PDB file of N, CA and C in Angstrom:
ATOM      1  N   MET A   1      24.531   0.392   6.821  1.00 50.00           N
ATOM      2  CA  MET A   1      23.806  -0.416   7.773  1.00 50.00           C
ATOM      3  C   MET A   1      22.372  -0.594   7.281  1.00 50.00           C
ATOM      4  N   PRO A   2      21.883  -1.846   7.239  1.00 58.00           N
ATOM      5  CA  PRO A   2      20.533  -2.070   6.745  1.00 58.00           C
ATOM      6  C   PRO A   2      19.497  -1.496   7.705  1.00 58.00           C
ATOM      7  N   ALA A   3      18.348  -1.167   7.152  1.00 65.00           N
ATOM      8  CA  ALA A   3      17.260  -0.633   7.962  1.00 65.00           C
ATOM      9  C   ALA A   3      16.719  -1.717   8.892  1.00 65.00           C
ATOM     10  N   GLU A   4      16.184  -1.282  10.008  1.00 74.00           N
ATOM     11  CA  GLU A   4      15.587  -2.214  10.956  1.00 74.00           C
ATOM     12  C   GLU A   4      14.313  -2.791  10.359  1.00 74.00           C
ATOM     13  N   ARG A   5      14.086  -4.073  10.587  1.00 82.00           N
ATOM     14  CA  ARG A   5      12.892  -4.724  10.054  1.00 82.00           C
ATOM     15  C   ARG A   5      11.669  -4.331  10.872  1.00 82.00           C
ATOM     16  N   LEU A   6      10.546  -4.282  10.181  1.00 88.00           N
ATOM     17  CA  LEU A   6       9.278  -3.994  10.845  1.00 88.00           C
ATOM     18  C   LEU A   6       8.861  -5.171  11.716  1.00 88.00           C
ATOM     19  N   GLU A   7       8.139  -4.861  12.783  1.00 93.00           N
ATOM     20  CA  GLU A   7       7.525  -5.925  13.561  1.00 93.00           C
ATOM     21  C   GLU A   7       6.489  -6.599  12.663  1.00 93.00           C
ATOM     22  N   MET A   8       6.341  -7.905  12.825  1.00 94.00           N
ATOM     23  CA  MET A   8       5.402  -8.631  11.969  1.00 94.00           C
ATOM     24  C   MET A   8       3.965  -8.183  12.217  1.00 94.00           C
ATOM     25  N   ARG A   9       3.665  -7.668  13.402  1.00 95.00           N
ATOM     26  CA  ARG A   9       2.341  -7.114  13.676  1.00 95.00           C
ATOM     27  C   ARG A   9       2.058  -5.947  12.729  1.00 95.00           C
ATOM     28  N   ARG A  10       3.060  -5.110  12.519  1.00 96.00           N
ATOM     29  CA  ARG A  10       2.904  -3.965  11.617  1.00 96.00           C
ATOM     30  C   ARG A  10       2.819  -4.417  10.165  1.00 96.00           C
ATOM     31  N   VAL A  11       3.549  -5.459   9.817  1.00 96.00           N
ATOM     32  CA  VAL A  11       3.467  -6.008   8.457  1.00 96.00           C
ATOM     33  C   VAL A  11       2.052  -6.503   8.193  1.00 96.00           C
ATOM     34  N   ARG A  12       1.475  -7.207   9.163  1.00 96.00           N
ATOM     35  CA  ARG A  12       0.105  -7.701   9.017  1.00 96.00           C
ATOM     36  C   ARG A  12      -0.878  -6.529   8.854  1.00 96.00           C
ATOM     37  N   GLU A  13      -0.653  -5.446   9.604  1.00 97.00           N
ATOM     38  CA  GLU A  13      -1.505  -4.260   9.480  1.00 97.00           C
ATOM     39  C   GLU A  13      -1.411  -3.674   8.069  1.00 97.00           C
ATOM     40  N   ILE A  14      -0.188  -3.590   7.543  1.00 97.00           N
ATOM     41  CA  ILE A  14       0.013  -3.059   6.192  1.00 97.00           C
ATOM     42  C   ILE A  14      -0.753  -3.897   5.175  1.00 97.00           C
ATOM     43  N   LEU A  15      -0.618  -5.206   5.282  1.00 97.00           N
ATOM     44  CA  LEU A  15      -1.320  -6.095   4.353  1.00 97.00           C
ATOM     45  C   LEU A  15      -2.835  -5.952   4.499  1.00 97.00           C
ATOM     46  N   ARG A  16      -3.329  -5.867   5.725  1.00 97.00           N
ATOM     47  CA  ARG A  16      -4.761  -5.742   5.967  1.00 97.00           C
ATOM     48  C   ARG A  16      -5.302  -4.434   5.381  1.00 97.00           C
ATOM     49  N   TYR A  17      -4.613  -3.320   5.659  1.00 97.00           N
ATOM     50  CA  TYR A  17      -5.062  -2.034   5.114  1.00 97.00           C
ATOM     51  C   TYR A  17      -5.083  -2.049   3.585  1.00 97.00           C
ATOM     52  N   ARG A  18      -4.086  -2.683   2.998  1.00 97.00           N
ATOM     53  CA  ARG A  18      -3.996  -2.700   1.536  1.00 97.00           C
ATOM     54  C   ARG A  18      -5.101  -3.554   0.915  1.00 97.00           C
ATOM     55  N   PHE A  19      -5.258  -4.786   1.447  1.00 95.00           N
ATOM     56  CA  PHE A  19      -6.137  -5.731   0.774  1.00 95.00           C
ATOM     57  C   PHE A  19      -7.577  -5.691   1.260  1.00 95.00           C
ATOM     58  N   GLU A  20      -7.833  -5.286   2.495  1.00 96.00           N
ATOM     59  CA  GLU A  20      -9.215  -5.188   2.963  1.00 96.00           C
ATOM     60  C   GLU A  20      -9.814  -3.822   2.659  1.00 96.00           C
ATOM     61  N   GLN A  21      -8.988  -2.767   2.755  1.00 96.00           N
ATOM     62  CA  GLN A  21      -9.519  -1.425   2.578  1.00 96.00           C
ATOM     63  C   GLN A  21      -9.042  -0.758   1.295  1.00 96.00           C
ATOM     64  N   GLY A  22      -8.078  -1.364   0.613  1.00 96.00           N
ATOM     65  CA  GLY A  22      -7.599  -0.829  -0.657  1.00 96.00           C
ATOM     66  C   GLY A  22      -6.858   0.495  -0.534  1.00 96.00           C
ATOM     67  N   LEU A  23      -6.244   0.742   0.621  1.00 97.00           N
ATOM     68  CA  LEU A  23      -5.541   2.005   0.840  1.00 97.00           C
ATOM     69  C   LEU A  23      -4.214   2.051   0.100  1.00 97.00           C
ATOM     70  N   GLY A  24      -3.758   3.252  -0.207  1.00 96.00           N
ATOM     71  CA  GLY A  24      -2.470   3.471  -0.845  1.00 96.00           C
ATOM     72  C   GLY A  24      -1.354   3.579   0.182  1.00 96.00           C
ATOM     73  N   HIS A  25      -0.124   3.702  -0.309  1.00 96.00           N
ATOM     74  CA  HIS A  25       1.064   3.730   0.557  1.00 96.00           C
ATOM     75  C   HIS A  25       0.997   4.819   1.614  1.00 96.00           C
ATOM     76  N   LYS A  26       0.661   6.028   1.215  1.00 97.00           N
ATOM     77  CA  LYS A  26       0.629   7.145   2.167  1.00 97.00           C
ATOM     78  C   LYS A  26      -0.487   6.975   3.196  1.00 97.00           C
ATOM     79  N   SER A  27      -1.628   6.497   2.762  1.00 97.00           N
ATOM     80  CA  SER A  27      -2.753   6.296   3.678  1.00 97.00           C
ATOM     81  C   SER A  27      -2.482   5.173   4.672  1.00 97.00           C
ATOM     82  N   ILE A  28      -1.721   4.190   4.275  1.00 98.00           N
ATOM     83  CA  ILE A  28      -1.355   3.093   5.175  1.00 98.00           C
ATOM     84  C   ILE A  28      -0.279   3.552   6.144  1.00 98.00           C
ATOM     85  N   ALA A  29       0.655   4.340   5.666  1.00 97.00           N
ATOM     86  CA  ALA A  29       1.806   4.751   6.468  1.00 97.00           C
ATOM     87  C   ALA A  29       1.394   5.470   7.748  1.00 97.00           C
ATOM     88  N   ILE A  30       0.357   6.285   7.689  1.00 97.00           N
ATOM     89  CA  ILE A  30      -0.045   7.096   8.848  1.00 97.00           C
ATOM     90  C   ILE A  30      -0.486   6.228  10.035  1.00 97.00           C
ATOM     91  N   PRO A  31      -1.492   5.348   9.886  1.00 97.00           N
ATOM     92  CA  PRO A  31      -1.914   4.567  11.057  1.00 97.00           C
ATOM     93  C   PRO A  31      -0.884   3.520  11.507  1.00 97.00           C
ATOM     94  N   VAL A  32      -0.065   3.059  10.579  1.00 97.00           N
ATOM     95  CA  VAL A  32       0.932   2.047  10.923  1.00 97.00           C
ATOM     96  C   VAL A  32       2.159   2.682  11.577  1.00 97.00           C
ATOM     97  N   GLY A  33       2.395   3.955  11.296  1.00 95.00           N
ATOM     98  CA  GLY A  33       3.546   4.639  11.867  1.00 95.00           C
ATOM     99  C   GLY A  33       4.841   4.301  11.157  1.00 95.00           C
ATOM    100  N   ALA A  34       4.768   4.173   9.848  1.00 95.00           N
ATOM    101  CA  ALA A  34       5.941   3.861   9.027  1.00 95.00           C
ATOM    102  C   ALA A  34       5.975   4.821   7.848  1.00 95.00           C
ATOM    103  N   ALA A  35       7.133   4.976   7.267  1.00 95.00           N
ATOM    104  CA  ALA A  35       7.267   5.828   6.082  1.00 95.00           C
ATOM    105  C   ALA A  35       6.565   5.177   4.890  1.00 95.00           C
ATOM    106  N   PRO A  36       6.029   5.987   3.973  1.00 96.00           N
ATOM    107  CA  PRO A  36       5.415   5.416   2.775  1.00 96.00           C
ATOM    108  C   PRO A  36       6.372   4.494   2.005  1.00 96.00           C
ATOM    109  N   SER A  37       7.655   4.829   2.004  1.00 95.00           N
ATOM    110  CA  SER A  37       8.631   3.968   1.309  1.00 95.00           C
ATOM    111  C   SER A  37       8.743   2.607   1.990  1.00 95.00           C
ATOM    112  N   THR A  38       8.585   2.568   3.310  1.00 95.00           N
ATOM    113  CA  THR A  38       8.616   1.298   4.045  1.00 95.00           C
ATOM    114  C   THR A  38       7.380   0.471   3.703  1.00 95.00           C
ATOM    115  N   VAL A  39       6.251   1.129   3.607  1.00 96.00           N
ATOM    116  CA  VAL A  39       5.018   0.432   3.215  1.00 96.00           C
ATOM    117  C   VAL A  39       5.176  -0.134   1.808  1.00 96.00           C
ATOM    118  N   ARG A  40       5.694   0.684   0.896  1.00 96.00           N
ATOM    119  CA  ARG A  40       5.906   0.248  -0.487  1.00 96.00           C
ATOM    120  C   ARG A  40       6.834  -0.971  -0.534  1.00 96.00           C
ATOM    121  N   GLU A  41       7.926  -0.919   0.202  1.00 93.00           N
ATOM    122  CA  GLU A  41       8.889  -2.022   0.213  1.00 93.00           C
ATOM    123  C   GLU A  41       8.274  -3.281   0.817  1.00 93.00           C
ATOM    124  N   THR A  42       7.493  -3.121   1.866  1.00 95.00           N
ATOM    125  CA  THR A  42       6.842  -4.275   2.492  1.00 95.00           C
ATOM    126  C   THR A  42       5.861  -4.926   1.530  1.00 95.00           C
ATOM    127  N   LEU A  43       5.086  -4.135   0.822  1.00 95.00           N
ATOM    128  CA  LEU A  43       4.150  -4.680  -0.162  1.00 95.00           C
ATOM    129  C   LEU A  43       4.883  -5.321  -1.337  1.00 95.00           C
ATOM    130  N   ARG A  44       6.020  -4.750  -1.718  1.00 93.00           N
ATOM    131  CA  ARG A  44       6.836  -5.345  -2.787  1.00 93.00           C
ATOM    132  C   ARG A  44       7.345  -6.716  -2.357  1.00 93.00           C
ATOM    133  N   ARG A  45       7.838  -6.796  -1.132  1.00 90.00           N
ATOM    134  CA  ARG A  45       8.336  -8.074  -0.611  1.00 90.00           C
ATOM    135  C   ARG A  45       7.207  -9.103  -0.516  1.00 90.00           C
ATOM    136  N   ALA A  46       6.029  -8.657  -0.089  1.00 92.00           N
ATOM    137  CA  ALA A  46       4.881  -9.567   0.008  1.00 92.00           C
ATOM    138  C   ALA A  46       4.493 -10.106  -1.366  1.00 92.00           C
ATOM    139  N   ALA A  47       4.558  -9.247  -2.385  1.00 91.00           N
ATOM    140  CA  ALA A  47       4.238  -9.688  -3.749  1.00 91.00           C
ATOM    141  C   ALA A  47       5.261 -10.712  -4.242  1.00 91.00           C
ATOM    142  N   ILE A  48       6.541 -10.455  -3.975  1.00 87.00           N
ATOM    143  CA  ILE A  48       7.595 -11.386  -4.385  1.00 87.00           C
ATOM    144  C   ILE A  48       7.414 -12.726  -3.688  1.00 87.00           C
ATOM    145  N   ALA A  49       7.027 -12.679  -2.402  1.00 87.00           N
ATOM    146  CA  ALA A  49       6.826 -13.908  -1.632  1.00 87.00           C
ATOM    147  C   ALA A  49       5.497 -14.585  -1.972  1.00 87.00           C
ATOM    148  N   GLU A  50       4.701 -13.933  -2.845  1.00 88.00           N
ATOM    149  CA  GLU A  50       3.403 -14.450  -3.277  1.00 88.00           C
ATOM    150  C   GLU A  50       2.469 -14.699  -2.097  1.00 88.00           C
ATOM    151  N   LEU A  51       2.470 -13.752  -1.152  1.00 89.00           N
ATOM    152  CA  LEU A  51       1.572 -13.848  -0.008  1.00 89.00           C
ATOM    153  C   LEU A  51       0.180 -13.400  -0.422  1.00 89.00           C
ATOM    154  N   SER A  52      -0.818 -14.034   0.114  1.00 87.00           N
ATOM    155  CA  SER A  52      -2.193 -13.642  -0.158  1.00 87.00           C
ATOM    156  C   SER A  52      -2.854 -13.231   1.151  1.00 87.00           C
ATOM    157  N   TRP A  53      -3.926 -12.475   1.031  1.00 91.00           N
ATOM    158  CA  TRP A  53      -4.637 -12.006   2.215  1.00 91.00           C
ATOM    159  C   TRP A  53      -6.049 -12.560   2.183  1.00 91.00           C
ATOM    160  N   PRO A  54      -6.559 -13.046   3.270  1.00 93.00           N
ATOM    161  CA  PRO A  54      -5.940 -13.075   4.591  1.00 93.00           C
ATOM    162  C   PRO A  54      -4.887 -14.172   4.680  1.00 93.00           C
ATOM    163  N   LEU A  55      -3.912 -13.927   5.536  1.00 91.00           N
ATOM    164  CA  LEU A  55      -2.889 -14.931   5.776  1.00 91.00           C
ATOM    165  C   LEU A  55      -3.534 -16.104   6.492  1.00 91.00           C
ATOM    166  N   GLY A  56      -3.063 -17.289   6.212  1.00 88.00           N
ATOM    167  CA  GLY A  56      -3.615 -18.469   6.869  1.00 88.00           C
ATOM    168  C   GLY A  56      -3.275 -18.508   8.354  1.00 88.00           C
ATOM    169  N   ASP A  57      -4.018 -19.296   9.095  1.00 89.00           N
ATOM    170  CA  ASP A  57      -3.759 -19.443  10.527  1.00 89.00           C
ATOM    171  C   ASP A  57      -2.392 -20.058  10.797  1.00 89.00           C
ATOM    172  N   ASP A  58      -1.872 -20.776   9.822  1.00 87.00           N
ATOM    173  CA  ASP A  58      -0.573 -21.432   9.986  1.00 87.00           C
ATOM    174  C   ASP A  58       0.608 -20.495   9.723  1.00 87.00           C
ATOM    175  N   VAL A  59       0.353 -19.247   9.353  1.00 88.00           N
ATOM    176  CA  VAL A  59       1.427 -18.291   9.062  1.00 88.00           C
ATOM    177  C   VAL A  59       1.794 -17.558  10.355  1.00 88.00           C
ATOM    178  N   SER A  60       2.802 -18.090  11.023  1.00 90.00           N
ATOM    179  CA  SER A  60       3.287 -17.474  12.252  1.00 90.00           C
ATOM    180  C   SER A  60       4.155 -16.268  11.902  1.00 90.00           C
ATOM    181  N   ASP A  61       4.543 -15.517  12.920  1.00 90.00           N
ATOM    182  CA  ASP A  61       5.430 -14.380  12.684  1.00 90.00           C
ATOM    183  C   ASP A  61       6.751 -14.838  12.075  1.00 90.00           C
ATOM    184  N   ALA A  62       7.264 -15.972  12.541  1.00 88.00           N
ATOM    185  CA  ALA A  62       8.537 -16.485  12.018  1.00 88.00           C
ATOM    186  C   ALA A  62       8.411 -16.865  10.546  1.00 88.00           C
ATOM    187  N   VAL A  63       7.305 -17.483  10.180  1.00 87.00           N
ATOM    188  CA  VAL A  63       7.074 -17.870   8.785  1.00 87.00           C
ATOM    189  C   VAL A  63       6.931 -16.628   7.916  1.00 87.00           C
ATOM    190  N   LEU A  64       6.180 -15.643   8.409  1.00 89.00           N
ATOM    191  CA  LEU A  64       5.985 -14.404   7.658  1.00 89.00           C
ATOM    192  C   LEU A  64       7.307 -13.677   7.453  1.00 89.00           C
ATOM    193  N   GLU A  65       8.087 -13.562   8.516  1.00 89.00           N
ATOM    194  CA  GLU A  65       9.383 -12.885   8.410  1.00 89.00           C
ATOM    195  C   GLU A  65      10.304 -13.626   7.445  1.00 89.00           C
ATOM    196  N   GLY A  66      10.307 -14.941   7.520  1.00 86.00           N
ATOM    197  CA  GLY A  66      11.122 -15.725   6.605  1.00 86.00           C
ATOM    198  C   GLY A  66      10.732 -15.522   5.154  1.00 86.00           C
ATOM    199  N   ALA A  67       9.428 -15.450   4.899  1.00 86.00           N
ATOM    200  CA  ALA A  67       8.949 -15.254   3.530  1.00 86.00           C
ATOM    201  C   ALA A  67       9.326 -13.877   3.002  1.00 86.00           C
ATOM    202  N   LEU A  68       9.243 -12.861   3.849  1.00 88.00           N
ATOM    203  CA  LEU A  68       9.517 -11.493   3.406  1.00 88.00           C
ATOM    204  C   LEU A  68      10.998 -11.191   3.261  1.00 88.00           C
ATOM    205  N   TYR A  69      11.817 -11.775   4.112  1.00 83.00           N
ATOM    206  CA  TYR A  69      13.220 -11.365   4.179  1.00 83.00           C
ATOM    207  C   TYR A  69      14.207 -12.465   3.796  1.00 83.00           C
ATOM    208  N   LYS A  70      13.726 -13.575   3.280  1.00 78.00           N
ATOM    209  CA  LYS A  70      14.605 -14.696   2.950  1.00 78.00           C
ATOM    210  C   LYS A  70      15.700 -14.295   1.959  1.00 78.00           C
ATOM    211  N   ALA A  71      15.362 -13.634   0.880  1.00 59.00           N
ATOM    212  CA  ALA A  71      16.350 -13.278  -0.140  1.00 59.00           C
ATOM    213  C   ALA A  71      17.387 -12.318   0.416  1.00 59.00           C
ATOM    214  N   ALA A  72      16.966 -11.355   1.215  1.00 56.00           N
ATOM    215  CA  ALA A  72      17.909 -10.392   1.797  1.00 56.00           C
ATOM    216  C   ALA A  72      18.864 -11.103   2.743  1.00 56.00           C
ATOM    217  N   THR A  73      18.337 -12.030   3.530  1.00 54.00           N
ATOM    218  CA  THR A  73      19.179 -12.773   4.461  1.00 54.00           C
ATOM    219  C   THR A  73      20.195 -13.609   3.706  1.00 54.00           C
ATOM    220  N   LEU A  74      19.778 -14.251   2.629  1.00 54.00           N
ATOM    221  CA  LEU A  74      20.703 -15.060   1.838  1.00 54.00           C
ATOM    222  C   LEU A  74      21.812 -14.205   1.230  1.00 54.00           C
ATOM    223  N   ASP A  75      21.470 -13.021   0.738  1.00 54.00           N
ATOM    224  CA  ASP A  75      22.471 -12.131   0.163  1.00 54.00           C
ATOM    225  C   ASP A  75      23.508 -11.707   1.202  1.00 54.00           C
ATOM    226  N   ILE A  76      23.061 -11.408   2.410  1.00 52.00           N
ATOM    227  CA  ILE A  76      23.980 -10.988   3.472  1.00 52.00           C
ATOM    228  C   ILE A  76      24.901 -12.129   3.859  1.00 52.00           C
ATOM    229  N   VAL A  77      24.351 -13.317   4.036  1.00 51.00           N
ATOM    230  CA  VAL A  77      25.179 -14.483   4.387  1.00 51.00           C
ATOM    231  C   VAL A  77      26.188 -14.755   3.279  1.00 51.00           C
ATOM    232  N   ALA A  78      25.754 -14.688   2.034  1.00 55.00           N
ATOM    233  CA  ALA A  78      26.662 -14.933   0.914  1.00 55.00           C
ATOM    234  C   ALA A  78      27.780 -13.899   0.878  1.00 55.00           C
ATOM    235  N   ALA A  79      27.448 -12.633   1.149  1.00 58.00           N
ATOM    236  CA  ALA A  79      28.465 -11.584   1.141  1.00 58.00           C
ATOM    237  C   ALA A  79      29.491 -11.815   2.247  1.00 58.00           C
ATOM    238  N   VAL A  80      29.023 -12.232   3.420  1.00 57.00           N
ATOM    239  CA  VAL A  80      29.939 -12.488   4.539  1.00 57.00           C
ATOM    240  C   VAL A  80      30.847 -13.667   4.216  1.00 57.00           C
ATOM    241  N   LEU A  81      30.287 -14.693   3.610  1.00 60.00           N
ATOM    242  CA  LEU A  81      31.070 -15.880   3.271  1.00 60.00           C
ATOM    243  C   LEU A  81      31.867 -15.725   1.984  1.00 60.00           C
ATOM    244  N   GLY A  82      31.543 -14.699   1.215  1.00 63.00           N
ATOM    245  CA  GLY A  82      32.235 -14.487  -0.054  1.00 63.00           C
ATOM    246  C   GLY A  82      31.846 -15.475  -1.128  1.00 63.00           C
ATOM    247  N   VAL A  83      30.606 -15.958  -1.058  1.00 60.00           N
ATOM    248  CA  VAL A  83      30.111 -16.914  -2.050  1.00 60.00           C
ATOM    249  C   VAL A  83      28.840 -16.371  -2.678  1.00 60.00           C
ATOM    250  N   SER A  84      28.385 -17.025  -3.724  1.00 59.00           N
ATOM    251  CA  SER A  84      27.136 -16.632  -4.365  1.00 59.00           C
ATOM    252  C   SER A  84      26.072 -17.658  -4.020  1.00 59.00           C
ATOM    253  N   CYS A  85      24.888 -17.181  -3.672  1.00 56.00           N
ATOM    254  CA  CYS A  85      23.775 -18.089  -3.391  1.00 56.00           C
ATOM    255  C   CYS A  85      22.792 -18.105  -4.553  1.00 56.00           C
ATOM    256  N   ARG A  86      23.208 -17.562  -5.687  1.00 56.00           N
ATOM    257  CA  ARG A  86      22.353 -17.498  -6.874  1.00 56.00           C
ATOM    258  C   ARG A  86      22.791 -18.555  -7.874  1.00 56.00           C
ATOM    259  N   THR A  87      21.838 -18.983  -8.673  1.00 54.00           N
ATOM    260  CA  THR A  87      22.174 -19.913  -9.740  1.00 54.00           C
ATOM    261  C   THR A  87      22.767 -19.128 -10.897  1.00 54.00           C
ATOM    262  N   PRO A  88      23.552 -19.756 -11.748  1.00 54.00           N
ATOM    263  CA  PRO A  88      24.132 -19.037 -12.878  1.00 54.00           C
ATOM    264  C   PRO A  88      23.054 -18.368 -13.721  1.00 54.00           C
ATOM    265  N   GLY A  89      23.279 -17.121 -14.071  1.00 55.00           N
ATOM    266  CA  GLY A  89      22.341 -16.369 -14.880  1.00 55.00           C
ATOM    267  C   GLY A  89      21.294 -15.619 -14.084  1.00 55.00           C
ATOM    268  N   GLN A  90      21.195 -15.903 -12.784  1.00 53.00           N
ATOM    269  CA  GLN A  90      20.224 -15.210 -11.949  1.00 53.00           C
ATOM    270  C   GLN A  90      20.816 -13.883 -11.488  1.00 53.00           C
ATOM    271  N   ARG A  91      20.052 -12.806 -11.622  1.00 54.00           N
ATOM    272  CA  ARG A  91      20.536 -11.480 -11.244  1.00 54.00           C
ATOM    273  C   ARG A  91      20.543 -11.319  -9.736  1.00 54.00           C
ATOM    274  N   ARG A  92      21.461 -10.537  -9.264  1.00 49.00           N
ATOM    275  CA  ARG A  92      21.573 -10.254  -7.839  1.00 49.00           C
ATOM    276  C   ARG A  92      21.682  -8.764  -7.649  1.00 49.00           C
ATOM    277  N   ARG A  93      20.842  -8.216  -6.792  1.00 49.00           N
ATOM    278  CA  ARG A  93      20.932  -6.793  -6.481  1.00 49.00           C
ATOM    279  C   ARG A  93      22.130  -6.577  -5.577  1.00 49.00           C
ATOM    280  N   PRO A  94      22.887  -5.519  -5.804  1.00 49.00           N
ATOM    281  CA  PRO A  94      24.027  -5.255  -4.936  1.00 49.00           C
ATOM    282  C   PRO A  94      23.568  -4.878  -3.531  1.00 49.00           C
ATOM    283  N   LEU A  95      24.372  -5.269  -2.547  1.00 44.00           N
ATOM    284  CA  LEU A  95      24.102  -4.866  -1.182  1.00 44.00           C
ATOM    285  C   LEU A  95      24.367  -3.390  -1.047  1.00 44.00           C
ATOM    286  N   SER A  96      23.845  -2.768  -0.016  1.00 43.00           N
ATOM    287  CA  SER A  96      23.943  -1.324   0.113  1.00 43.00           C
ATOM    288  C   SER A  96      25.377  -0.834   0.203  1.00 43.00           C
ATOM    289  N   HIS A  97      26.295  -1.655   0.746  1.00 44.00           N
ATOM    290  CA  HIS A  97      27.674  -1.193   0.852  1.00 44.00           C
ATOM    291  C   HIS A  97      28.477  -1.409  -0.426  1.00 44.00           C
ATOM    292  N   GLU A  98      27.891  -2.083  -1.408  1.00 45.00           N
ATOM    293  CA  GLU A  98      28.544  -2.259  -2.701  1.00 45.00           C
ATOM    294  C   GLU A  98      28.063  -1.158  -3.637  1.00 45.00           C
ATOM    295  N   SER A  99      28.956  -0.487  -4.285  1.00 43.00           N
ATOM    296  CA  SER A  99      28.516   0.581  -5.202  1.00 43.00           C
ATOM    297  C   SER A  99      29.017   0.357  -6.591  1.00 43.00           C
TER     298      SER A  99
END
């Protein structure tokens, strides 16, 4: 079962702590109330989505969530449908239930 997604308010806090204060994963995890691994994963997703800080006024919670979790959502839909959403030659990380 996949982990529950963070509230976008907490994602914004993680980004703010990282880019405004330059804090590390463990230092961010405490005030946000998330595990350091969750902070690390959120920052990894933000980097992949090429998000910059500060986020623009036009970046709603829905837009932010879509940017962070789009690839994961596509992989899940593809697995349910039994199709590939990747172009030929593009690598795909296995889903957690695939070993």
